[in-house]
PDB file of C-alpha atoms in Angstrom:
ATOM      1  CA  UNK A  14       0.000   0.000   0.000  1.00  0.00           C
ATOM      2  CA  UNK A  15       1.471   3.109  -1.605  1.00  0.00           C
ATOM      3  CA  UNK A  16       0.490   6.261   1.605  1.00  0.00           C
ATOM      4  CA  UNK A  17       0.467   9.438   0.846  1.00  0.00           C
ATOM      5  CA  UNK A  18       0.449  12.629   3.301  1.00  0.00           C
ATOM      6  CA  UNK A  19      -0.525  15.705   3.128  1.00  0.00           C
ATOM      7  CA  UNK A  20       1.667  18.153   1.343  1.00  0.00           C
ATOM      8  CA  UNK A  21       2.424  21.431   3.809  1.00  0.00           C
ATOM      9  CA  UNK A  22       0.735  24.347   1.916  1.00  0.00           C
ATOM     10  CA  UNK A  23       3.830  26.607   1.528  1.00  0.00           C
ATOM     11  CA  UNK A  24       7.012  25.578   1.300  1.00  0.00           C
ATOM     12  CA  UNK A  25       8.092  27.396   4.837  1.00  0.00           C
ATOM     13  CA  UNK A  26       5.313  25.536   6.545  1.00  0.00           C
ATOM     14  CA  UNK A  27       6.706  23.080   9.141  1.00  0.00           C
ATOM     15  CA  UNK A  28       5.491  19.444   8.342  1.00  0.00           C
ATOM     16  CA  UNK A  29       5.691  16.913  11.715  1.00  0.00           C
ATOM     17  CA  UNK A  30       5.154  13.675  12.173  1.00  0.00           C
ATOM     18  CA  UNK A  31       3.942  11.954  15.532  1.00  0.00           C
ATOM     19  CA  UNK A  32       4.319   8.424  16.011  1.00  0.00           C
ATOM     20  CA  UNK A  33       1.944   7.644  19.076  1.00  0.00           C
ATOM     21  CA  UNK A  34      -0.713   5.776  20.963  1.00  0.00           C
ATOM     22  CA  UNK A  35      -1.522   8.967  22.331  1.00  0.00           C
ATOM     23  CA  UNK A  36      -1.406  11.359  19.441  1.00  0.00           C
ATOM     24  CA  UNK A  37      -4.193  13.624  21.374  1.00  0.00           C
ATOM     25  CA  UNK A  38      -1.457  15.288  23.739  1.00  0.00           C
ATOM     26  CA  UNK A  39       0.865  16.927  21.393  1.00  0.00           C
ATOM     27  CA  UNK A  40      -1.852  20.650  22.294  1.00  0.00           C
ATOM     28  CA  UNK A  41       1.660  22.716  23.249  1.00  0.00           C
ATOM     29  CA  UNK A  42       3.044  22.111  19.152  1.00  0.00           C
ATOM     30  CA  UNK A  43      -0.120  23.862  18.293  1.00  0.00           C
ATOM     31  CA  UNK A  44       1.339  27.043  20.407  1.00  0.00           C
ATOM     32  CA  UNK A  45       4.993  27.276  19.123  1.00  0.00           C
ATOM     33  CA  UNK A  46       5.853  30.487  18.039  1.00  0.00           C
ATOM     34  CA  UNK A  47       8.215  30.201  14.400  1.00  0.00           C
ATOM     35  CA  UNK A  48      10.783  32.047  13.312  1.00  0.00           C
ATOM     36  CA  UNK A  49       9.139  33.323   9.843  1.00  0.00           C
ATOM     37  CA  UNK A  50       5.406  34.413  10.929  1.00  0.00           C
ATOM     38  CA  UNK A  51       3.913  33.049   7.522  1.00  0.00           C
ATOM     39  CA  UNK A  52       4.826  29.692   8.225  1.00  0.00           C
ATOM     40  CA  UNK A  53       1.740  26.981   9.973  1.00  0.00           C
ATOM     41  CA  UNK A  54       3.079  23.778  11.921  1.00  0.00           C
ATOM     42  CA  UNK A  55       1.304  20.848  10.767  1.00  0.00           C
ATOM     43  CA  UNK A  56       0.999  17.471  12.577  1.00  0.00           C
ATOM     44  CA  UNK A  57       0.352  14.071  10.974  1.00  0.00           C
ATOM     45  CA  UNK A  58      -0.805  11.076  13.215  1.00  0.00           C
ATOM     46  CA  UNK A  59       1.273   8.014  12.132  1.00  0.00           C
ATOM     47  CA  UNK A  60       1.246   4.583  13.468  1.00  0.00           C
ATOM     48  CA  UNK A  61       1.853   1.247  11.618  1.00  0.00           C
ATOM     49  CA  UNK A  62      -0.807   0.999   9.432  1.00  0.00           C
ATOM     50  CA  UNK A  63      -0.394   4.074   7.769  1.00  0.00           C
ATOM     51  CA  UNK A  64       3.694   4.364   8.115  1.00  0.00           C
ATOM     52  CA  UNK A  65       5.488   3.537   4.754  1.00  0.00           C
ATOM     53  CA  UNK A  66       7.849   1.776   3.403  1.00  0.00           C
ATOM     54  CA  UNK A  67       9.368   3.512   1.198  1.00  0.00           C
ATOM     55  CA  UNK A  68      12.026   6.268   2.766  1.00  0.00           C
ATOM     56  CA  UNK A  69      10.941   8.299  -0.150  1.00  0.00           C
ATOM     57  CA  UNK A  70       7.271   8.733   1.111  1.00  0.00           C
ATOM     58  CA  UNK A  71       8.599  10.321   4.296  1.00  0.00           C
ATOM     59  CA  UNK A  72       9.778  13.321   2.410  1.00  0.00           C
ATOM     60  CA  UNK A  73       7.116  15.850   3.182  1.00  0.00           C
ATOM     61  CA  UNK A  74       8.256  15.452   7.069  1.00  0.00           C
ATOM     62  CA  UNK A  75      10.238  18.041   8.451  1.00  0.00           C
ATOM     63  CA  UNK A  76      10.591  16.167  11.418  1.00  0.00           C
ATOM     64  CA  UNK A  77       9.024  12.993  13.018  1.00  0.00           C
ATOM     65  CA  UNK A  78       8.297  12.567  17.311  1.00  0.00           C
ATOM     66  CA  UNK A  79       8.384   9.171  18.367  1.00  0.00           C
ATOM     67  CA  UNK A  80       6.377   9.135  21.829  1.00  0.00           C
ATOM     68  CA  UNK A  81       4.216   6.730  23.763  1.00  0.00           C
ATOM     69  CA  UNK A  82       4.487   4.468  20.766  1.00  0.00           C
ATOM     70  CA  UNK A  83       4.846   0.308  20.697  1.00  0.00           C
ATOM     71  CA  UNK A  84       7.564   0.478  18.189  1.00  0.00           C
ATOM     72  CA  UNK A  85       7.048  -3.368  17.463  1.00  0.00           C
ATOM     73  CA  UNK A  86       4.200  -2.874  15.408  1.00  0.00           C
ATOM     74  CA  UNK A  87       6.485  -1.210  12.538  1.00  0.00           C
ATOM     75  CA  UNK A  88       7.354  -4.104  10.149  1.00  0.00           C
ATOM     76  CA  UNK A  89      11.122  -4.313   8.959  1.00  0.00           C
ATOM     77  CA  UNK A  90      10.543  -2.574   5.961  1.00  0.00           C
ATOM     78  CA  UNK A  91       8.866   0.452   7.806  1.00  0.00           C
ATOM     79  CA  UNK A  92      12.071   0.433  10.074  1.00  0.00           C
ATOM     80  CA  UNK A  93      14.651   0.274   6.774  1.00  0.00           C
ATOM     81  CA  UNK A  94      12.446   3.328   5.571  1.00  0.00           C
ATOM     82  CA  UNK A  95      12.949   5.345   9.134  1.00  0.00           C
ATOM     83  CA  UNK A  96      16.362   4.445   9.452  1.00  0.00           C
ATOM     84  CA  UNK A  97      16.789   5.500   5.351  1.00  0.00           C
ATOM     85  CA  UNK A  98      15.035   8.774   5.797  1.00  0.00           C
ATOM     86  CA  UNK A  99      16.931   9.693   8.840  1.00  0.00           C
ATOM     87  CA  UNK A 100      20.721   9.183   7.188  1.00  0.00           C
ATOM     88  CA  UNK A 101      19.007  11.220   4.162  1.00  0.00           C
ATOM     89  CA  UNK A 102      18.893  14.218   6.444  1.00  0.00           C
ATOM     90  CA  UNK A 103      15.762  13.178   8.710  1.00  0.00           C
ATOM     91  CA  UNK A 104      15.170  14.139  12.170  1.00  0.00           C
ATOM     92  CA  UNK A 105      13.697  11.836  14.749  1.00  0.00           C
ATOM     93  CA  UNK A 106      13.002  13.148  18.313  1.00  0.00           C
ATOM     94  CA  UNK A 107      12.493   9.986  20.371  1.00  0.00           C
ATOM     95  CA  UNK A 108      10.863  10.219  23.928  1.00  0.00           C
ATOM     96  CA  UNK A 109      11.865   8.113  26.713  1.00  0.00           C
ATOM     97  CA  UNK A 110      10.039   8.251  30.193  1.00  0.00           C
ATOM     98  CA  UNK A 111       7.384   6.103  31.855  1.00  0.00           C
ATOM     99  CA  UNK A 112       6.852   4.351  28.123  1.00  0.00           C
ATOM    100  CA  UNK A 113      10.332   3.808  27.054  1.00  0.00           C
ATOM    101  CA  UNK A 114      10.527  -0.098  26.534  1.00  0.00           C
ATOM    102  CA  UNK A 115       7.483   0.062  24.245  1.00  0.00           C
ATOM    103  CA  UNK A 116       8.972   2.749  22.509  1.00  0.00           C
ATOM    104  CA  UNK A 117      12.640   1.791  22.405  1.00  0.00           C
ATOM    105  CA  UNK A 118      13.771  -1.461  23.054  1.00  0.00           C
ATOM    106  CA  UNK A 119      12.022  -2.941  19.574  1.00  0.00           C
ATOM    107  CA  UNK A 120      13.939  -0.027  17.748  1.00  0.00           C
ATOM    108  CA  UNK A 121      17.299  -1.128  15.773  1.00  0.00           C
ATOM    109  CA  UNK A 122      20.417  -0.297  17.880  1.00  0.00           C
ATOM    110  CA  UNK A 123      21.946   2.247  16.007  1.00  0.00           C
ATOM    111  CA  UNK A 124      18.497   4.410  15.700  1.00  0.00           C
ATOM    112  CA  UNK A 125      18.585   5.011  19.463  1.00  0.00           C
ATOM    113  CA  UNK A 126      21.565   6.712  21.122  1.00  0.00           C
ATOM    114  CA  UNK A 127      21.629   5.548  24.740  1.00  0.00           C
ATOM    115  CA  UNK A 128      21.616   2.566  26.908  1.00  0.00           C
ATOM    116  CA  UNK A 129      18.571   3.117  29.011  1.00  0.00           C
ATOM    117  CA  UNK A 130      18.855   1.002  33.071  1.00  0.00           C
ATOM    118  CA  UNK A 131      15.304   1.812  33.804  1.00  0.00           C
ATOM    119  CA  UNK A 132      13.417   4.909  35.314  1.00  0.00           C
ATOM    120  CA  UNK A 133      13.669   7.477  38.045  1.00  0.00           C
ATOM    121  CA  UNK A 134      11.678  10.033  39.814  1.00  0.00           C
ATOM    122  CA  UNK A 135      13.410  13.394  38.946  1.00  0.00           C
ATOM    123  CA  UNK A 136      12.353  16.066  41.578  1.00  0.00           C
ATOM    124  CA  UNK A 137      14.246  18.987  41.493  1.00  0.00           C
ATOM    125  CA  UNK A 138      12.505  22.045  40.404  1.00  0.00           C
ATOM    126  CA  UNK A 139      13.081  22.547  36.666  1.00  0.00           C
ATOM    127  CA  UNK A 140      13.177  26.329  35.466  1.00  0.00           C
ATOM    128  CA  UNK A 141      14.054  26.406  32.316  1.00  0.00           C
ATOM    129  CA  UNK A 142      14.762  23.151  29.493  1.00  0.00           C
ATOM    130  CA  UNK A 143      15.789  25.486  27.237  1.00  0.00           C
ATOM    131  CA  UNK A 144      18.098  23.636  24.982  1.00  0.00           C
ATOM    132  CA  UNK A 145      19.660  26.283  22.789  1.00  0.00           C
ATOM    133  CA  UNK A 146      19.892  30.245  21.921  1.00  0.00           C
ATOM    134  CA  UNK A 147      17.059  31.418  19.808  1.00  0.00           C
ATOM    135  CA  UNK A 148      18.007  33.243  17.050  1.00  0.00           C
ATOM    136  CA  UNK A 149      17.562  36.936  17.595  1.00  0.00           C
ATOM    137  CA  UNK A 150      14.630  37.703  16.096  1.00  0.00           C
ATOM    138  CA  UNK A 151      12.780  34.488  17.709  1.00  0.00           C
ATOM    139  CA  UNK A 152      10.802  36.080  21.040  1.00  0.00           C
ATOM    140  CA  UNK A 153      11.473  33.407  23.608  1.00  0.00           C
ATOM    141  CA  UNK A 154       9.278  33.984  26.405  1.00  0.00           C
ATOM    142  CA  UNK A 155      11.138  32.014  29.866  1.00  0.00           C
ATOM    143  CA  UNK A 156       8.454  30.495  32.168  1.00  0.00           C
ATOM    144  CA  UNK A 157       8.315  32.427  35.474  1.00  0.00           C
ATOM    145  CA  UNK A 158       6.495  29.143  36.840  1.00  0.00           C
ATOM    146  CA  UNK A 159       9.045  26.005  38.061  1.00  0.00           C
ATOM    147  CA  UNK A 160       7.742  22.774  37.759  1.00  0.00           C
ATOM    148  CA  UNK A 161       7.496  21.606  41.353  1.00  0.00           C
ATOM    149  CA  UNK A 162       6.065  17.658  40.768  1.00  0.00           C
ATOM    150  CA  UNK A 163       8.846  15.452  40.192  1.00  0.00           C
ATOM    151  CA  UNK A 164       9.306  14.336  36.571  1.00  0.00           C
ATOM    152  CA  UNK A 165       9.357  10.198  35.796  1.00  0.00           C
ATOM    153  CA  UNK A 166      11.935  10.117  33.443  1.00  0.00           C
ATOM    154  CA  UNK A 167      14.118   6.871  31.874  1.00  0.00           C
ATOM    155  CA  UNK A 168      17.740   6.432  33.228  1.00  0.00           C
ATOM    156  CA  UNK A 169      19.948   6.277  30.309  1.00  0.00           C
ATOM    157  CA  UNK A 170      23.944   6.799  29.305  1.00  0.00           C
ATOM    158  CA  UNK A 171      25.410   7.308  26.239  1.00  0.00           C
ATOM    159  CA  UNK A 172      25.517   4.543  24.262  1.00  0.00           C
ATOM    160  CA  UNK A 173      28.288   3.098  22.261  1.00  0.00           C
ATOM    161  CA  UNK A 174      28.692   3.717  18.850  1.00  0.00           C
ATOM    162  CA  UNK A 175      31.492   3.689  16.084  1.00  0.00           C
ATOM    163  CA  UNK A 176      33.614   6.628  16.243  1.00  0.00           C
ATOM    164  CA  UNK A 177      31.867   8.629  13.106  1.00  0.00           C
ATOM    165  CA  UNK A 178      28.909   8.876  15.245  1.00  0.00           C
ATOM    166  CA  UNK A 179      29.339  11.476  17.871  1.00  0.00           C
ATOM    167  CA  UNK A 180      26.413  11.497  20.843  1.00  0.00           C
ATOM    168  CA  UNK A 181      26.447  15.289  23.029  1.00  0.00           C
ATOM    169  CA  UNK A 182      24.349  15.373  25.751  1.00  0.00           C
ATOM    170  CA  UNK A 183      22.813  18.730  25.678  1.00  0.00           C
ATOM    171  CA  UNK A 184      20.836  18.799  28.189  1.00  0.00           C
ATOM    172  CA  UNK A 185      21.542  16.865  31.817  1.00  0.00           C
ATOM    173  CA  UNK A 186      20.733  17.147  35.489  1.00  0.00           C
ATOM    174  CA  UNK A 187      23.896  15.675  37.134  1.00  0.00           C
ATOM    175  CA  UNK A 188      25.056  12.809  35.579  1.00  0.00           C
ATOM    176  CA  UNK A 189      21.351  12.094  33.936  1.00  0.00           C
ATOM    177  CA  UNK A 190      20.696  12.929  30.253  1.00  0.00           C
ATOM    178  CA  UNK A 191      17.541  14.424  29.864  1.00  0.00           C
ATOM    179  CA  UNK A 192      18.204  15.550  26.252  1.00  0.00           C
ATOM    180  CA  UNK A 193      20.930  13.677  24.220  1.00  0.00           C
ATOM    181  CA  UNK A 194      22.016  14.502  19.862  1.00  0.00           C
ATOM    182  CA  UNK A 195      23.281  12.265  17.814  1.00  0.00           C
ATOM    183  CA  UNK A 196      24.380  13.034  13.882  1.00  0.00           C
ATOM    184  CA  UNK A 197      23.445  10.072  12.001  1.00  0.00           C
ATOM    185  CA  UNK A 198      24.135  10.320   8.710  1.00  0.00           C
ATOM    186  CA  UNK A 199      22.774  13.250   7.133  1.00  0.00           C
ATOM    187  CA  UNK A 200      20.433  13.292   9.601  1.00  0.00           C
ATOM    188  CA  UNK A 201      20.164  13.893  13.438  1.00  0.00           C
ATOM    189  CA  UNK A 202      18.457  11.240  16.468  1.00  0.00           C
ATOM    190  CA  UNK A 203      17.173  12.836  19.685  1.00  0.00           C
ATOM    191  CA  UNK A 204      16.040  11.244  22.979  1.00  0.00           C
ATOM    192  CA  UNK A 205      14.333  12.920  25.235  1.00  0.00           C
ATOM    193  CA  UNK A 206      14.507  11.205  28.989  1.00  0.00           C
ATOM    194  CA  UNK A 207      11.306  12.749  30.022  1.00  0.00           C
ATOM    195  CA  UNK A 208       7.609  13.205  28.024  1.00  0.00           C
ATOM    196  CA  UNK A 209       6.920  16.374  27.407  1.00  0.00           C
ATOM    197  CA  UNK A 210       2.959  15.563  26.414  1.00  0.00           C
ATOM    198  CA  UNK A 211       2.494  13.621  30.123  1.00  0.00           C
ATOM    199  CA  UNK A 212       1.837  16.128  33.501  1.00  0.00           C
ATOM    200  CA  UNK A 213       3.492  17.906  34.794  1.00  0.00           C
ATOM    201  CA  UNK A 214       5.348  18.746  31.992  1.00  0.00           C
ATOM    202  CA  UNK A 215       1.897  19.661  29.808  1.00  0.00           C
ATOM    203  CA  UNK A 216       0.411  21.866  31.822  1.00  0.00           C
ATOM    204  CA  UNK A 217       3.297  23.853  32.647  1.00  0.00           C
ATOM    205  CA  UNK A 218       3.924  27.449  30.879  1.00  0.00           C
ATOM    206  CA  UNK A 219       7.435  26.574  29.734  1.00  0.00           C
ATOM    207  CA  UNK A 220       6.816  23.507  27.412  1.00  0.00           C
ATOM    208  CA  UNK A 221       6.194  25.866  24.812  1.00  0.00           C
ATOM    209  CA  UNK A 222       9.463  27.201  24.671  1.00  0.00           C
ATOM    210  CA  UNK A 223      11.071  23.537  24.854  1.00  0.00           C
ATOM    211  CA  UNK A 224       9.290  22.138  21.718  1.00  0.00           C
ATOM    212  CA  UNK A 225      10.267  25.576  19.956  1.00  0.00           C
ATOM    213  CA  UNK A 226      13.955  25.508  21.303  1.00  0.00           C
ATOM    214  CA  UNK A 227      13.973  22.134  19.678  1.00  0.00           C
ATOM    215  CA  UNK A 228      12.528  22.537  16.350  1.00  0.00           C
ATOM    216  CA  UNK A 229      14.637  25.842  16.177  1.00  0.00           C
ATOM    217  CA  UNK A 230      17.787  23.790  16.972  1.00  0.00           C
ATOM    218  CA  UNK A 231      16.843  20.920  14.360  1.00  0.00           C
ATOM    219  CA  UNK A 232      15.484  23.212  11.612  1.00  0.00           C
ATOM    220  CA  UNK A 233      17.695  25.650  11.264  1.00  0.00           C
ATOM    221  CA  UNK A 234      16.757  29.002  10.598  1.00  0.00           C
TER     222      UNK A 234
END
């Protein structure tokens, strides 16, 4: 079965796809502020029915979010097509947390870039996950409001790979990674060692600025 997904309307629209049992909690996309004010962000539900098999199909995506997702329900054809995609200049953002052996384990070894031991309650107050600078003329509003509830997040270190495939953490909380990069390819892997569509992250004014500090980070300008 040949799919086929919606093309973005203009060519600086921002094309995502989510790859989740729960693709209802992804509301705090819907409020990231872009870069070029002309541009809409556009989210495609995707789970192994509809995913291709052909890398070529996955074109349109400007980025796909792997979250909350049994990951061995793709067939091995719909994982050659991720993991094609991906060293094509793809980005997957992979998120870790309460659900990460559904979403992980079944995933081929080099498409995830840590070794995850399990979970932990995280319960310092967070601030700020800011994970990069915004380009000047981005406004980046900080959240005045911590998050107080501890976090569940997965346990993980750096995985490890062949030398031409460099892991940063770039985000960390002691010796945790909460948010870890990986080049692969053409393309770039990020885990995520807490979900940002579960509470208290949801519901708190700062997850905004996260999801844009990512795309901004992965798309460019």
């Amino acid at each position: 079965a040949h799919s086929t997904f919606v093309q973005p309307l203009n060519p600086q629209d921002i094309f995502l796809g989510l790859l989740s049992d729960q693709p209802g909690n992804f509301s705090a996309l819907a409020n990231v502020e872009l870069p070029d004010q002309t541009a809409t962000l556009l989210t495609e539900p995707l789970n192994a029915s509809t995913f291709p098999t052909q890398a070529a199909a996955l074109n349109n995506f400007d980025m796909l979010v792997l979250d909350d997702f049994t990951s061995s329900t793709l067939n091995t054809d719909q994982l050659r097509a991720l993991q094609a995609w991906i060293q094509q200049g793809g980005t997957l953002i992979e998120v870790g947390g309460p659900s990460w052996q559904r979403s992980l384990t079944s995933l081929p070894k080099n498409l995830v870039p840590v070794t995850i031991t399990g979970t932990a309650l995280f319960s310092n107050p967070i601030s700020s996950l800011s994970i990069n600078d915004a380009p000047p003329h981005v406004k980046q509003t900080p959240s005045t409001q911590n998050i107080q509830d501890p976090i569940l997040i997965s346990k993980a270190m750096l995985a490890h790979t062949p030398m031409s495939t460099i892991s940063t953490v770039i985000l960390s909380q002691g010796k945790i990674p909460l948010v870890v990069q990986r080049q692969q390819g053409q393309g770039t892997l990020y885990y995520l060692a807490f979900d940002p569509t579960l509470e208290p992250l949801i519901s708190w004014s700062g997850i905004h600025t996260f999801w844009q500090s990512l795309l901004l980070r992965t798309l460019g300008d």
